[in-house]
PDB file of C-alpha atoms in Angstrom:
ATOM      1  CA  ILE A   3     -25.529  32.156  -1.825  1.00 42.00           C
ATOM      2  CA  PRO A   4     -24.468  35.113   0.006  1.00 42.00           C
ATOM      3  CA  ILE A   5     -20.729  35.552   0.336  1.00 40.00           C
ATOM      4  CA  GLU A   6     -20.691  35.929   4.087  1.00 42.00           C
ATOM      5  CA  SER A   7     -22.511  32.479   4.295  1.00 40.00           C
ATOM      6  CA  LEU A   8     -19.334  30.815   2.532  1.00 37.00           C
ATOM      7  CA  ALA A   9     -16.734  32.470   4.457  1.00 39.00           C
ATOM      8  CA  THR A  10     -15.799  29.731   7.052  1.00 38.00           C
ATOM      9  CA  ILE A  11     -12.370  30.134   7.525  1.00 36.00           C
ATOM     10  CA  SER A  12     -11.470  31.704  10.634  1.00 36.00           C
ATOM     11  CA  LEU A  13      -8.476  33.814  11.113  1.00 35.00           C
ATOM     12  CA  ASP A  14      -6.691  34.975  14.691  1.00 37.00           C
ATOM     13  CA  LEU A  15      -5.474  38.345  13.542  1.00 34.00           C
ATOM     14  CA  PRO A  16      -6.036  40.736  15.808  1.00 35.00           C
ATOM     15  CA  MET A  17      -8.101  43.924  13.595  1.00 34.00           C
ATOM     16  CA  PHE A  18      -9.254  41.472  10.961  1.00 31.00           C
ATOM     17  CA  GLU A  19     -12.928  42.975  11.254  1.00 36.00           C
ATOM     18  CA  GLU A  20     -11.628  46.546   9.519  1.00 37.00           C
ATOM     19  CA  PHE A  21     -11.494  44.538   6.474  1.00 33.00           C
ATOM     20  CA  PRO A  22     -14.420  44.394   4.230  1.00 38.00           C
ATOM     21  CA  MET A  23     -14.979  40.725   2.935  1.00 35.00           C
ATOM     22  CA  PRO A  24     -14.020  40.864  -0.644  1.00 38.00           C
ATOM     23  CA  THR A  25     -16.654  40.490  -3.527  1.00 43.00           C
ATOM     24  CA  LEU A  26     -16.501  37.411  -5.693  1.00 37.00           C
ATOM     25  CA  THR A  27     -16.258  36.985  -8.720  1.00 43.00           C
ATOM     26  CA  PRO A  28     -18.983  34.016  -9.752  1.00 45.00           C
ATOM     27  CA  GLU A  29     -15.899  32.042 -10.878  1.00 43.00           C
ATOM     28  CA  SER A  30     -14.026  32.513  -7.712  1.00 36.00           C
ATOM     29  CA  GLN A  31     -17.032  31.615  -5.916  1.00 37.00           C
ATOM     30  CA  GLN A  32     -17.499  28.425  -7.899  1.00 38.00           C
ATOM     31  CA  SER A  33     -13.407  27.470  -6.803  1.00 37.00           C
ATOM     32  CA  PHE A  34     -13.907  28.695  -3.296  1.00 35.00           C
ATOM     33  CA  LYS A  35     -16.963  26.343  -3.354  1.00 37.00           C
ATOM     34  CA  ARG A  36     -14.838  23.311  -4.534  1.00 41.00           C
ATOM     35  CA  ILE A  37     -12.472  23.808  -1.892  1.00 52.00           C
ATOM     36  CA  GLN A  38     -14.836  23.281   1.583  1.00 60.00           C
ATOM     37  CA  SER A  39     -18.618  21.862   1.726  1.00 63.00           C
ATOM     38  CA  SER A  40     -21.199  24.329   3.456  1.00 64.00           C
ATOM     39  CA  CYS A  41     -20.322  22.181   6.926  1.00 72.00           C
ATOM     40  CA  GLY A  42     -16.417  23.525   6.323  1.00 72.00           C
ATOM     41  CA  PRO A  43     -13.166  22.664   4.928  1.00 77.00           C
ATOM     42  CA  MET A  44     -12.003  19.145   4.682  1.00 80.00           C
ATOM     43  CA  PRO A  45      -9.784  17.653   7.585  1.00 84.00           C
ATOM     44  CA  TYR A  46      -6.760  15.921   6.699  1.00 86.00           C
ATOM     45  CA  PRO A  47      -6.116  13.711   7.906  1.00 89.00           C
ATOM     46  CA  LEU A  48     -10.453  13.136   6.605  1.00 90.00           C
ATOM     47  CA  THR A  49     -11.980  11.782   9.918  1.00 88.00           C
ATOM     48  CA  SER A  50     -14.855   8.566  10.230  1.00 89.00           C
ATOM     49  CA  ASN A  51     -17.579  10.941   9.021  1.00 89.00           C
ATOM     50  CA  TRP A  52     -16.045  11.808   5.632  1.00 89.00           C
ATOM     51  CA  ILE A  53     -17.288  10.065   2.791  1.00 89.00           C
ATOM     52  CA  ALA A  54     -16.056   9.276  -1.224  1.00 91.00           C
ATOM     53  CA  TYR A  55     -18.328   9.380  -3.716  1.00 89.00           C
ATOM     54  CA  SER A  56     -18.736   8.947  -7.330  1.00 88.00           C
ATOM     55  CA  ASP A  57     -20.901  11.366  -8.857  1.00 84.00           C
ATOM     56  CA  TRP A  58     -22.219  11.705 -12.940  1.00 81.00           C
ATOM     57  CA  GLU A  59     -21.634  14.979 -14.307  1.00 72.00           C
ATOM     58  CA  GLY A  60     -23.159  14.532 -17.846  1.00 68.00           C
ATOM     59  CA  VAL A  61     -21.418  13.817 -20.823  1.00 64.00           C
ATOM     60  CA  THR A  62     -19.775  16.828 -21.433  1.00 59.00           C
ATOM     61  CA  GLN A  63     -17.515  16.267 -17.645  1.00 65.00           C
ATOM     62  CA  GLY A  64     -17.855  12.062 -16.751  1.00 75.00           C
ATOM     63  CA  GLU A  65     -17.935  11.031 -13.525  1.00 81.00           C
ATOM     64  CA  GLU A  66     -15.758  12.660 -11.214  1.00 84.00           C
ATOM     65  CA  ILE A  67     -15.107  12.087  -7.358  1.00 88.00           C
ATOM     66  CA  ARG A  68     -16.420  14.055  -3.852  1.00 86.00           C
ATOM     67  CA  LEU A  69     -15.674  13.496  -0.572  1.00 87.00           C
ATOM     68  CA  ASN A  70     -18.718  14.982   1.902  1.00 86.00           C
ATOM     69  CA  ASP A  71     -19.353  15.213   5.667  1.00 86.00           C
ATOM     70  CA  ILE A  72     -22.269  12.805   6.260  1.00 87.00           C
ATOM     71  CA  ASN A  73     -23.227  15.660   8.783  1.00 84.00           C
ATOM     72  CA  CYS A  74     -23.537  18.127   6.133  1.00 82.00           C
ATOM     73  CA  PRO A  75     -27.109  19.258   4.862  1.00 76.00           C
ATOM     74  CA  SER A  76     -28.596  16.860   1.633  1.00 68.00           C
ATOM     75  CA  ASP A  77     -28.415  20.130  -0.081  1.00 64.00           C
ATOM     76  CA  ASP A  78     -24.405  20.029   0.152  1.00 63.00           C
ATOM     77  CA  GLN A  79     -22.949  18.941  -3.126  1.00 71.00           C
ATOM     78  CA  GLY A  80     -19.493  18.216  -1.283  1.00 76.00           C
ATOM     79  CA  ILE A  81     -15.741  18.642  -2.355  1.00 79.00           C
ATOM     80  CA  LYS A  82     -14.843  17.845  -5.887  1.00 79.00           C
ATOM     81  CA  ILE A  83     -11.300  16.671  -5.053  1.00 80.00           C
ATOM     82  CA  ILE A  84     -11.124  14.387  -8.657  1.00 80.00           C
ATOM     83  CA  GLY A  85     -12.514  15.138 -12.188  1.00 74.00           C
ATOM     84  CA  ARG A  86     -10.584  15.236 -15.435  1.00 68.00           C
ATOM     85  CA  PRO A  87     -11.613  17.658 -18.588  1.00 60.00           C
ATOM     86  CA  VAL A  88     -13.524  15.124 -20.811  1.00 57.00           C
ATOM     87  CA  PRO A  89     -10.771  14.226 -24.078  1.00 56.00           C
ATOM     88  CA  GLY A  90     -12.063  13.759 -27.195  1.00 61.00           C
ATOM     89  CA  GLY A  91     -15.924  13.613 -26.109  1.00 57.00           C
ATOM     90  CA  ILE A  92     -15.623  10.572 -24.126  1.00 63.00           C
ATOM     91  CA  PRO A  93     -16.988  10.566 -21.395  1.00 64.00           C
ATOM     92  CA  SER A  94     -13.946  10.492 -18.379  1.00 73.00           C
ATOM     93  CA  GLN A  95     -14.797   8.157 -15.210  1.00 85.00           C
ATOM     94  CA  GLU A  96     -12.848   8.454 -12.035  1.00 89.00           C
ATOM     95  CA  MET A  97     -15.222   6.102 -10.207  1.00 91.00           C
ATOM     96  CA  HIS A  98     -15.733   3.663  -7.034  1.00 94.00           C
ATOM     97  CA  PRO A  99     -13.821   5.874  -4.352  1.00 95.00           C
ATOM     98  CA  ALA A 100     -12.394   4.225  -1.671  1.00 96.00           C
ATOM     99  CA  ILE A 101     -10.515   5.704   1.359  1.00 96.00           C
ATOM    100  CA  SER A 102      -8.211   4.213   3.072  1.00 96.00           C
ATOM    101  CA  PRO A 103      -8.518   3.332   6.809  1.00 96.00           C
ATOM    102  CA  ASP A 104      -6.580   6.027   8.059  1.00 95.00           C
ATOM    103  CA  GLY A 105      -7.911   8.469   5.840  1.00 94.00           C
ATOM    104  CA  THR A 106      -5.001   9.538   4.352  1.00 94.00           C
ATOM    105  CA  ARG A 107      -5.008   8.250   0.729  1.00 95.00           C
ATOM    106  CA  ILE A 108      -7.699   7.179  -1.817  1.00 95.00           C
ATOM    107  CA  ALA A 109      -8.465   4.525  -4.101  1.00 96.00           C
ATOM    108  CA  PHE A 110     -10.512   4.389  -7.322  1.00 95.00           C
ATOM    109  CA  ASP A 111     -10.904   3.259 -10.592  1.00 94.00           C
ATOM    110  CA  SER A 112     -10.360   5.129 -13.926  1.00 92.00           C
ATOM    111  CA  ASN A 113     -10.583   4.700 -17.647  1.00 88.00           C
ATOM    112  CA  CYS A 114      -7.970   7.228 -18.553  1.00 84.00           C
ATOM    113  CA  SER A 115      -5.284   4.414 -19.856  1.00 83.00           C
ATOM    114  CA  GLY A 116      -7.661   2.917 -22.059  1.00 83.00           C
ATOM    115  CA  ASN A 117      -9.054   0.295 -19.472  1.00 87.00           C
ATOM    116  CA  ILE A 118     -10.645   0.786 -16.081  1.00 92.00           C
ATOM    117  CA  GLU A 119      -7.658   0.804 -13.594  1.00 94.00           C
ATOM    118  CA  ILE A 120      -7.141   1.190  -9.955  1.00 96.00           C
ATOM    119  CA  TYR A 121      -5.314   4.524  -8.853  1.00 95.00           C
ATOM    120  CA  VAL A 122      -4.014   5.334  -5.698  1.00 95.00           C
ATOM    121  CA  LEU A 123      -3.792   9.236  -4.416  1.00 92.00           C
ATOM    122  CA  ASP A 124      -2.572  10.858  -1.175  1.00 92.00           C
ATOM    123  CA  ILE A 125      -5.165  13.212  -0.562  1.00 88.00           C
ATOM    124  CA  GLU A 126      -2.976  15.778   1.363  1.00 85.00           C
ATOM    125  CA  ASP A 127      -1.644  15.962  -2.754  1.00 82.00           C
ATOM    126  CA  ILE A 128      -4.960  16.706  -4.030  1.00 80.00           C
ATOM    127  CA  ASN A 129      -5.085  19.665  -5.169  1.00 72.00           C
ATOM    128  CA  LEU A 130      -8.628  21.269  -4.238  1.00 71.00           C
ATOM    129  CA  SER A 131      -8.599  24.703  -6.151  1.00 69.00           C
ATOM    130  CA  ASN A 132      -8.057  23.092  -9.412  1.00 69.00           C
ATOM    131  CA  PRO A 133      -9.439  19.379  -8.920  1.00 64.00           C
ATOM    132  CA  HIS A 134      -8.478  19.032 -12.763  1.00 63.00           C
ATOM    133  CA  ASN A 135      -4.619  18.862 -12.440  1.00 65.00           C
ATOM    134  CA  SER A 136      -5.027  16.704  -9.117  1.00 72.00           C
ATOM    135  CA  PHE A 137      -5.361  13.405 -11.209  1.00 80.00           C
ATOM    136  CA  THR A 138      -2.908  13.633 -14.634  1.00 81.00           C
ATOM    137  CA  CYS A 139      -3.373   9.629 -14.930  1.00 84.00           C
ATOM    138  CA  SER A 140       0.358   9.005 -13.938  1.00 88.00           C
ATOM    139  CA  PRO A 141       1.525   5.386 -13.706  1.00 91.00           C
ATOM    140  CA  ASP A 142       3.233   6.063 -10.973  1.00 92.00           C
ATOM    141  CA  ASP A 143      -0.425   6.707  -9.140  1.00 93.00           C
ATOM    142  CA  ARG A 144      -1.440   3.340 -10.857  1.00 94.00           C
ATOM    143  CA  LEU A 145      -1.725  -0.055  -9.313  1.00 96.00           C
ATOM    144  CA  THR A 146      -3.185  -2.440 -11.788  1.00 95.00           C
ATOM    145  CA  TYR A 147      -2.578  -2.383 -15.716  1.00 92.00           C
ATOM    146  CA  SER A 148      -3.527  -4.964 -18.269  1.00 88.00           C
ATOM    147  CA  ALA A 149      -2.320  -3.960 -22.041  1.00 83.00           C
ATOM    148  CA  THR A 150      -5.464  -5.993 -23.073  1.00 84.00           C
ATOM    149  CA  LEU A 151      -8.370  -3.660 -23.734  1.00 82.00           C
ATOM    150  CA  GLY A 152     -11.464  -4.545 -21.672  1.00 83.00           C
ATOM    151  CA  ILE A 153      -9.911  -6.446 -19.012  1.00 89.00           C
ATOM    152  CA  PRO A 154     -10.801  -3.615 -16.278  1.00 92.00           C
ATOM    153  CA  SER A 155      -9.781  -3.861 -12.623  1.00 94.00           C
ATOM    154  CA  ARG A 156     -12.275  -2.132 -10.642  1.00 95.00           C
ATOM    155  CA  ASP A 157     -14.141  -1.614  -7.221  1.00 96.00           C
ATOM    156  CA  PRO A 158     -11.321  -0.787  -4.836  1.00 97.00           C
ATOM    157  CA  VAL A 159     -11.662  -1.646  -0.751  1.00 97.00           C
ATOM    158  CA  TRP A 160      -9.143  -1.519   1.579  1.00 97.00           C
ATOM    159  CA  SER A 161      -8.174  -3.879   4.302  1.00 97.00           C
ATOM    160  CA  PRO A 162      -8.692  -2.898   7.580  1.00 96.00           C
ATOM    161  CA  ASP A 163      -4.760  -1.946   8.556  1.00 96.00           C
ATOM    162  CA  GLY A 164      -4.636  -0.141   5.099  1.00 96.00           C
ATOM    163  CA  THR A 165      -1.823  -2.352   4.143  1.00 97.00           C
ATOM    164  CA  ARG A 166      -3.964  -4.234   1.372  1.00 98.00           C
ATOM    165  CA  ILE A 167      -6.408  -3.534  -1.564  1.00 98.00           C
ATOM    166  CA  ALA A 168      -8.963  -6.006  -2.827  1.00 97.00           C
ATOM    167  CA  TYR A 169     -10.771  -5.744  -6.224  1.00 97.00           C
ATOM    168  CA  GLN A 170     -12.784  -7.342  -8.917  1.00 96.00           C
ATOM    169  CA  HIS A 171     -10.662  -7.852 -12.059  1.00 94.00           C
ATOM    170  CA  HIS A 172     -11.986  -9.552 -14.987  1.00 91.00           C
ATOM    171  CA  SER A 173     -11.082 -12.384 -16.773  1.00 80.00           C
ATOM    172  CA  GLY A 174     -10.977 -12.145 -20.046  1.00 79.00           C
ATOM    173  CA  ASP A 175     -13.276 -15.168 -19.925  1.00 82.00           C
ATOM    174  CA  ASN A 176     -17.141 -12.828 -19.340  1.00 83.00           C
ATOM    175  CA  THR A 177     -16.198 -13.162 -15.493  1.00 89.00           C
ATOM    176  CA  TRP A 178     -14.768 -11.393 -12.382  1.00 93.00           C
ATOM    177  CA  LYS A 179     -12.771 -12.822  -9.905  1.00 94.00           C
ATOM    178  CA  ILE A 180     -11.361 -10.812  -6.676  1.00 96.00           C
ATOM    179  CA  TRP A 181      -8.131 -10.244  -6.634  1.00 96.00           C
ATOM    180  CA  VAL A 182      -6.346  -8.783  -3.380  1.00 97.00           C
ATOM    181  CA  MET A 183      -2.954  -6.456  -3.850  1.00 97.00           C
ATOM    182  CA  ASP A 184      -0.536  -4.339  -1.438  1.00 97.00           C
ATOM    183  CA  ALA A 185      -2.031  -0.903  -1.192  1.00 96.00           C
ATOM    184  CA  LEU A 186       1.553   1.286  -1.620  1.00 94.00           C
ATOM    185  CA  ASN A 187       2.455  -0.135  -5.109  1.00 95.00           C
ATOM    186  CA  GLY A 188       0.485  -2.612  -6.455  1.00 96.00           C
ATOM    187  CA  GLY A 189       2.595  -5.925  -5.260  1.00 96.00           C
ATOM    188  CA  ASN A 190       2.067  -9.012  -4.070  1.00 97.00           C
ATOM    189  CA  LYS A 191      -1.188  -9.688  -6.333  1.00 96.00           C
ATOM    190  CA  ARG A 192      -3.356 -12.198  -5.637  1.00 95.00           C
ATOM    191  CA  ARG A 193      -6.617 -14.089  -6.707  1.00 94.00           C
ATOM    192  CA  LEU A 194      -9.010 -15.250  -3.992  1.00 94.00           C
ATOM    193  CA  THR A 195     -11.657 -16.867  -5.937  1.00 92.00           C
ATOM    194  CA  ASN A 196     -12.239 -18.550  -8.712  1.00 85.00           C
TER     195      ASN A 196
END
């Protein structure tokens, strides 16, 4: 891809055209492509034409979360926003992303604590130039937690007003139940289904 086709940022500088476009190394080209899709930079807050999805990158990368504008061409790979290096060869899994109704936060599940748990990040705080550092598996971002391995919580879905998150929780008896909690801090958890 010619570098000129990647340069979509416009600057209102009077003499910008007098400066030649820098030649990017392959590493910096990859970093640049992560920050924006072929349709342009990611808006904040996200608009309704932006979607989040998880993408399996193989056993060396695991599962990561990407954003993309649904109006982009089908060959666009989107913007990688969350992905961790694989610790000890175990595939990392950041999956099932859901964008908040106001476009400012993203909920997803991850196996970074040993169990699959639900996390929420502010989209504005995501480090687009280094998505490996965007998600540190901090307990501050975690909304669910089970000290017992094999009791996961997953598949977050935002309420229309963005104040609650519904999710699936494994009850430990080989059944899944639907629970709901506060989106801000994971408080007020209650089971909705038997």
